[in-house]
Amino acid sequence: MEVNELLRQYAAGERNFQKLDFREGELIKANLKGADFSRSDLRQARLGRTNFMQAIFREADLSEAILWGSDLSQADLSRAVLRDADLSGAKLMQTNLTEAYLSKACLCGANLHGAKLQGAILFEVDFRPTSDQRTDIGKADLSGADLNYANLSAALLYRVNLDKAKLCRANLSVSLERDPFVTDLTEASLRGADLSYANLSGAVLLKADLQEADLTGTILTDADLRGAIMPDGTVHD
């Protein structure tokens, strides 16, 4: 479908765009709030700074799509494919990303506060801050998510749910002398999480719950573990 036709139909009240073929299409700064793009083909589409609030992308293919700065808050992206997608600076507050495939996606500076990411694949995803915005994953549900090799350096993870998440060799480290932000895991739940060989140097884990977590080879140099519940159930001084 051509972009002008899509916008015309939306303006006329149409919201059902399921199974849309919009590969390599371009749609910048548009308003498509509440539109349904379930099972659509949006590979390599350029969709930056567009309003997709409460839109539906269930099982849509957004591989290599450009969504930087777009508003996807409260949208449904469950089981969507976002491999290598650019979501830097995107708004994903309370967004449903359950079982979404985000391998190698860029989420630098994105706001995922309260997002649902249970069982999502986030292998090698980049969550680092941008020059003007920190990545906010506070209170998000990432239980069971695959974050192996992900870069979470300086991300805000306050009260995030990472129960049984896979964080093998993930980077959550910061340099206390160089970085303006710390990786903040204050009161995070990491019960049964795989943190083997992850780097948490300088991270803040105040009152974090690490019960039954795998800390094999985990680097915790200068990490703040005050009040944290350790894998054996003891509380760190």
JSON list of N, CA, C and O in Angstrom, two decimals, residues 163-191:
[
{"chain": "A", "resi": 163, "resn": "ASP", "atom": "N", "xyz": [13.49, -11.93, 36.90]},
{"chain": "A", "resi": 163, "resn": "ASP", "atom": "CA", "xyz": [13.47, -13.29, 37.41]},
{"chain": "A", "resi": 163, "resn": "ASP", "atom": "C", "xyz": [13.69, -14.30, 36.29]},
{"chain": "A", "resi": 163, "resn": "ASP", "atom": "O", "xyz": [13.02, -14.24, 35.25]},
{"chain": "A", "resi": 164, "resn": "LYS", "atom": "N", "xyz": [14.66, -15.20, 36.50]},
{"chain": "A", "resi": 164, "resn": "LYS", "atom": "CA", "xyz": [14.99, -16.27, 35.56]},
{"chain": "A", "resi": 164, "resn": "LYS", "atom": "C", "xyz": [15.39, -15.74, 34.17]},
{"chain": "A", "resi": 164, "resn": "LYS", "atom": "O", "xyz": [15.36, -16.47, 33.18]},
{"chain": "A", "resi": 165, "resn": "ALA", "atom": "N", "xyz": [15.77, -14.48, 34.10]},
{"chain": "A", "resi": 165, "resn": "ALA", "atom": "CA", "xyz": [16.26, -13.93, 32.84]},
{"chain": "A", "resi": 165, "resn": "ALA", "atom": "C", "xyz": [17.67, -14.44, 32.55]},
{"chain": "A", "resi": 165, "resn": "ALA", "atom": "O", "xyz": [18.42, -14.81, 33.45]},
{"chain": "A", "resi": 166, "resn": "LYS", "atom": "N", "xyz": [18.04, -14.45, 31.27]},
{"chain": "A", "resi": 166, "resn": "LYS", "atom": "CA", "xyz": [19.36, -14.90, 30.85]},
{"chain": "A", "resi": 166, "resn": "LYS", "atom": "C", "xyz": [20.21, -13.66, 30.57]},
{"chain": "A", "resi": 166, "resn": "LYS", "atom": "O", "xyz": [19.93, -12.91, 29.64]},
{"chain": "A", "resi": 167, "resn": "LEU", "atom": "N", "xyz": [21.24, -13.47, 31.39]},
{"chain": "A", "resi": 167, "resn": "LEU", "atom": "CA", "xyz": [22.12, -12.31, 31.26]},
{"chain": "A", "resi": 167, "resn": "LEU", "atom": "C", "xyz": [23.57, -12.74, 31.16]},
{"chain": "A", "resi": 167, "resn": "LEU", "atom": "O", "xyz": [24.48, -12.01, 31.56]},
{"chain": "A", "resi": 168, "resn": "CYS", "atom": "N", "xyz": [23.79, -13.91, 30.58]},
{"chain": "A", "resi": 168, "resn": "CYS", "atom": "CA", "xyz": [25.16, -14.42, 30.45]},
{"chain": "A", "resi": 168, "resn": "CYS", "atom": "C", "xyz": [26.01, -13.45, 29.63]},
{"chain": "A", "resi": 168, "resn": "CYS", "atom": "O", "xyz": [25.63, -13.06, 28.52]},
{"chain": "A", "resi": 169, "resn": "ARG", "atom": "N", "xyz": [27.13, -13.04, 30.21]},
{"chain": "A", "resi": 169, "resn": "ARG", "atom": "CA", "xyz": [28.09, -12.14, 29.56]},
{"chain": "A", "resi": 169, "resn": "ARG", "atom": "C", "xyz": [27.46, -10.78, 29.18]},
{"chain": "A", "resi": 169, "resn": "ARG", "atom": "O", "xyz": [27.98, -10.07, 28.31]},
{"chain": "A", "resi": 170, "resn": "ALA", "atom": "N", "xyz": [26.38, -10.42, 29.81]},
{"chain": "A", "resi": 170, "resn": "ALA", "atom": "CA", "xyz": [25.80, -9.10, 29.59]},
{"chain": "A", "resi": 170, "resn": "ALA", "atom": "C", "xyz": [26.69, -8.03, 30.22]},
{"chain": "A", "resi": 170, "resn": "ALA", "atom": "O", "xyz": [27.39, -8.28, 31.20]},
{"chain": "A", "resi": 171, "resn": "ASN", "atom": "N", "xyz": [26.66, -6.85, 29.65]},
{"chain": "A", "resi": 171, "resn": "ASN", "atom": "CA", "xyz": [27.47, -5.74, 30.17]},
{"chain": "A", "resi": 171, "resn": "ASN", "atom": "C", "xyz": [26.57, -4.77, 30.92]},
{"chain": "A", "resi": 171, "resn": "ASN", "atom": "O", "xyz": [25.76, -4.06, 30.33]},
{"chain": "A", "resi": 172, "resn": "LEU", "atom": "N", "xyz": [26.69, -4.75, 32.25]},
{"chain": "A", "resi": 172, "resn": "LEU", "atom": "CA", "xyz": [25.96, -3.81, 33.09]},
{"chain": "A", "resi": 172, "resn": "LEU", "atom": "C", "xyz": [26.94, -2.91, 33.85]},
{"chain": "A", "resi": 172, "resn": "LEU", "atom": "O", "xyz": [26.61, -2.31, 34.86]},
{"chain": "A", "resi": 173, "resn": "SER", "atom": "N", "xyz": [28.13, -2.82, 33.34]},
{"chain": "A", "resi": 173, "resn": "SER", "atom": "CA", "xyz": [29.20, -2.11, 34.05]},
{"chain": "A", "resi": 173, "resn": "SER", "atom": "C", "xyz": [29.24, -0.63, 33.70]},
{"chain": "A", "resi": 173, "resn": "SER", "atom": "O", "xyz": [28.74, -0.20, 32.66]},
{"chain": "A", "resi": 174, "resn": "VAL", "atom": "N", "xyz": [29.83, 0.14, 34.60]},
{"chain": "A", "resi": 174, "resn": "VAL", "atom": "CA", "xyz": [30.13, 1.55, 34.34]},
{"chain": "A", "resi": 174, "resn": "VAL", "atom": "C", "xyz": [31.47, 1.87, 34.98]},
{"chain": "A", "resi": 174, "resn": "VAL", "atom": "O", "xyz": [31.90, 1.20, 35.90]},
{"chain": "A", "resi": 175, "resn": "SER", "atom": "N", "xyz": [32.08, 2.92, 34.47]},
{"chain": "A", "resi": 175, "resn": "SER", "atom": "CA", "xyz": [33.30, 3.43, 35.10]},
{"chain": "A", "resi": 175, "resn": "SER", "atom": "C", "xyz": [32.88, 4.58, 36.01]},
{"chain": "A", "resi": 175, "resn": "SER", "atom": "O", "xyz": [32.34, 5.58, 35.55]},
{"chain": "A", "resi": 176, "resn": "LEU", "atom": "N", "xyz": [33.09, 4.41, 37.30]},
{"chain": "A", "resi": 176, "resn": "LEU", "atom": "CA", "xyz": [32.67, 5.43, 38.25]},
{"chain": "A", "resi": 176, "resn": "LEU", "atom": "C", "xyz": [33.39, 6.75, 38.04]},
{"chain": "A", "resi": 176, "resn": "LEU", "atom": "O", "xyz": [32.92, 7.82, 38.44]},
{"chain": "A", "resi": 177, "resn": "GLU", "atom": "N", "xyz": [34.54, 6.71, 37.39]},
{"chain": "A", "resi": 177, "resn": "GLU", "atom": "CA", "xyz": [35.31, 7.93, 37.15]},
{"chain": "A", "resi": 177, "resn": "GLU", "atom": "C", "xyz": [34.90, 8.62, 35.84]},
{"chain": "A", "resi": 177, "resn": "GLU", "atom": "O", "xyz": [35.04, 9.83, 35.70]},
{"chain": "A", "resi": 178, "resn": "ARG", "atom": "N", "xyz": [34.37, 7.83, 34.89]},
{"chain": "A", "resi": 178, "resn": "ARG", "atom": "CA", "xyz": [34.13, 8.38, 33.56]},
{"chain": "A", "resi": 178, "resn": "ARG", "atom": "C", "xyz": [32.64, 8.56, 33.23]},
{"chain": "A", "resi": 178, "resn": "ARG", "atom": "O", "xyz": [32.25, 9.55, 32.60]},
{"chain": "A", "resi": 179, "resn": "ASP", "atom": "N", "xyz": [31.79, 7.61, 33.61]},
{"chain": "A", "resi": 179, "resn": "ASP", "atom": "CA", "xyz": [30.40, 7.61, 33.19]},
{"chain": "A", "resi": 179, "resn": "ASP", "atom": "C", "xyz": [29.53, 8.53, 34.06]},
{"chain": "A", "resi": 179, "resn": "ASP", "atom": "O", "xyz": [29.65, 8.52, 35.29]},
{"chain": "A", "resi": 180, "resn": "PRO", "atom": "N", "xyz": [28.64, 9.32, 33.44]},
{"chain": "A", "resi": 180, "resn": "PRO", "atom": "CA", "xyz": [27.78, 10.22, 34.23]},
{"chain": "A", "resi": 180, "resn": "PRO", "atom": "C", "xyz": [26.68, 9.49, 34.97]},
{"chain": "A", "resi": 180, "resn": "PRO", "atom": "O", "xyz": [26.13, 10.01, 35.94]},
{"chain": "A", "resi": 181, "resn": "PHE", "atom": "N", "xyz": [26.31, 8.28, 34.52]},
{"chain": "A", "resi": 181, "resn": "PHE", "atom": "CA", "xyz": [25.25, 7.52, 35.17]},
{"chain": "A", "resi": 181, "resn": "PHE", "atom": "C", "xyz": [25.78, 6.17, 35.63]},
{"chain": "A", "resi": 181, "resn": "PHE", "atom": "O", "xyz": [26.75, 5.65, 35.09]},
{"chain": "A", "resi": 182, "resn": "VAL", "atom": "N", "xyz": [25.11, 5.60, 36.62]},
{"chain": "A", "resi": 182, "resn": "VAL", "atom": "CA", "xyz": [25.41, 4.23, 37.02]},
{"chain": "A", "resi": 182, "resn": "VAL", "atom": "C", "xyz": [24.34, 3.31, 36.43]},
{"chain": "A", "resi": 182, "resn": "VAL", "atom": "O", "xyz": [23.27, 3.76, 36.02]},
{"chain": "A", "resi": 183, "resn": "THR", "atom": "N", "xyz": [24.64, 2.03, 36.37]},
{"chain": "A", "resi": 183, "resn": "THR", "atom": "CA", "xyz": [23.61, 1.06, 36.04]},
{"chain": "A", "resi": 183, "resn": "THR", "atom": "C", "xyz": [22.82, 0.81, 37.32]},
{"chain": "A", "resi": 183, "resn": "THR", "atom": "O", "xyz": [23.33, 0.26, 38.28]},
{"chain": "A", "resi": 184, "resn": "ASP", "atom": "N", "xyz": [21.57, 1.27, 37.34]},
{"chain": "A", "resi": 184, "resn": "ASP", "atom": "CA", "xyz": [20.80, 1.30, 38.58]},
{"chain": "A", "resi": 184, "resn": "ASP", "atom": "C", "xyz": [19.82, 0.12, 38.64]},
{"chain": "A", "resi": 184, "resn": "ASP", "atom": "O", "xyz": [18.79, 0.11, 37.97]},
{"chain": "A", "resi": 185, "resn": "LEU", "atom": "N", "xyz": [20.16, -0.88, 39.46]},
{"chain": "A", "resi": 185, "resn": "LEU", "atom": "CA", "xyz": [19.32, -2.05, 39.68]},
{"chain": "A", "resi": 185, "resn": "LEU", "atom": "C", "xyz": [18.74, -2.05, 41.09]},
{"chain": "A", "resi": 185, "resn": "LEU", "atom": "O", "xyz": [18.46, -3.09, 41.67]},
{"chain": "A", "resi": 186, "resn": "THR", "atom": "N", "xyz": [18.51, -0.86, 41.61]},
{"chain": "A", "resi": 186, "resn": "THR", "atom": "CA", "xyz": [17.95, -0.74, 42.96]},
{"chain": "A", "resi": 186, "resn": "THR", "atom": "C", "xyz": [16.63, -1.50, 43.07]},
{"chain": "A", "resi": 186, "resn": "THR", "atom": "O", "xyz": [15.72, -1.30, 42.25]},
{"chain": "A", "resi": 187, "resn": "GLU", "atom": "N", "xyz": [16.54, -2.38, 44.06]},
{"chain": "A", "resi": 187, "resn": "GLU", "atom": "CA", "xyz": [15.33, -3.17, 44.33]},
{"chain": "A", "resi": 187, "resn": "GLU", "atom": "C", "xyz": [14.90, -4.03, 43.15]},
{"chain": "A", "resi": 187, "resn": "GLU", "atom": "O", "xyz": [13.74, -4.43, 43.04]},
{"chain": "A", "resi": 188, "resn": "ALA", "atom": "N", "xyz": [15.82, -4.34, 42.25]},
{"chain": "A", "resi": 188, "resn": "ALA", "atom": "CA", "xyz": [15.51, -5.22, 41.12]},
{"chain": "A", "resi": 188, "resn": "ALA", "atom": "C", "xyz": [15.34, -6.65, 41.61]},
{"chain": "A", "resi": 188, "resn": "ALA", "atom": "O", "xyz": [15.96, -7.08, 42.58]},
{"chain": "A", "resi": 189, "resn": "SER", "atom": "N", "xyz": [14.49, -7.40, 40.92]},
{"chain": "A", "resi": 189, "resn": "SER", "atom": "CA", "xyz": [14.30, -8.81, 41.24]},
{"chain": "A", "resi": 189, "resn": "SER", "atom": "C", "xyz": [15.04, -9.65, 40.21]},
{"chain": "A", "resi": 189, "resn": "SER", "atom": "O", "xyz": [14.71, -9.62, 39.02]},
{"chain": "A", "resi": 190, "resn": "LEU", "atom": "N", "xyz": [16.05, -10.38, 40.67]},
{"chain": "A", "resi": 190, "resn": "LEU", "atom": "CA", "xyz": [16.88, -11.21, 39.81]},
{"chain": "A", "resi": 190, "resn": "LEU", "atom": "C", "xyz": [16.87, -12.66, 40.28]},
{"chain": "A", "resi": 190, "resn": "LEU", "atom": "O", "xyz": [17.83, -13.39, 40.13]},
{"chain": "A", "resi": 191, "resn": "ARG", "atom": "N", "xyz": [15.75, -13.07, 40.82]},
{"chain": "A", "resi": 191, "resn": "ARG", "atom": "CA", "xyz": [15.64, -14.43, 41.34]},
{"chain": "A", "resi": 191, "resn": "ARG", "atom": "C", "xyz": [15.86, -15.46, 40.24]},
{"chain": "A", "resi": 191, "resn": "ARG", "atom": "O", "xyz": [15.18, -15.44, 39.21]}
]
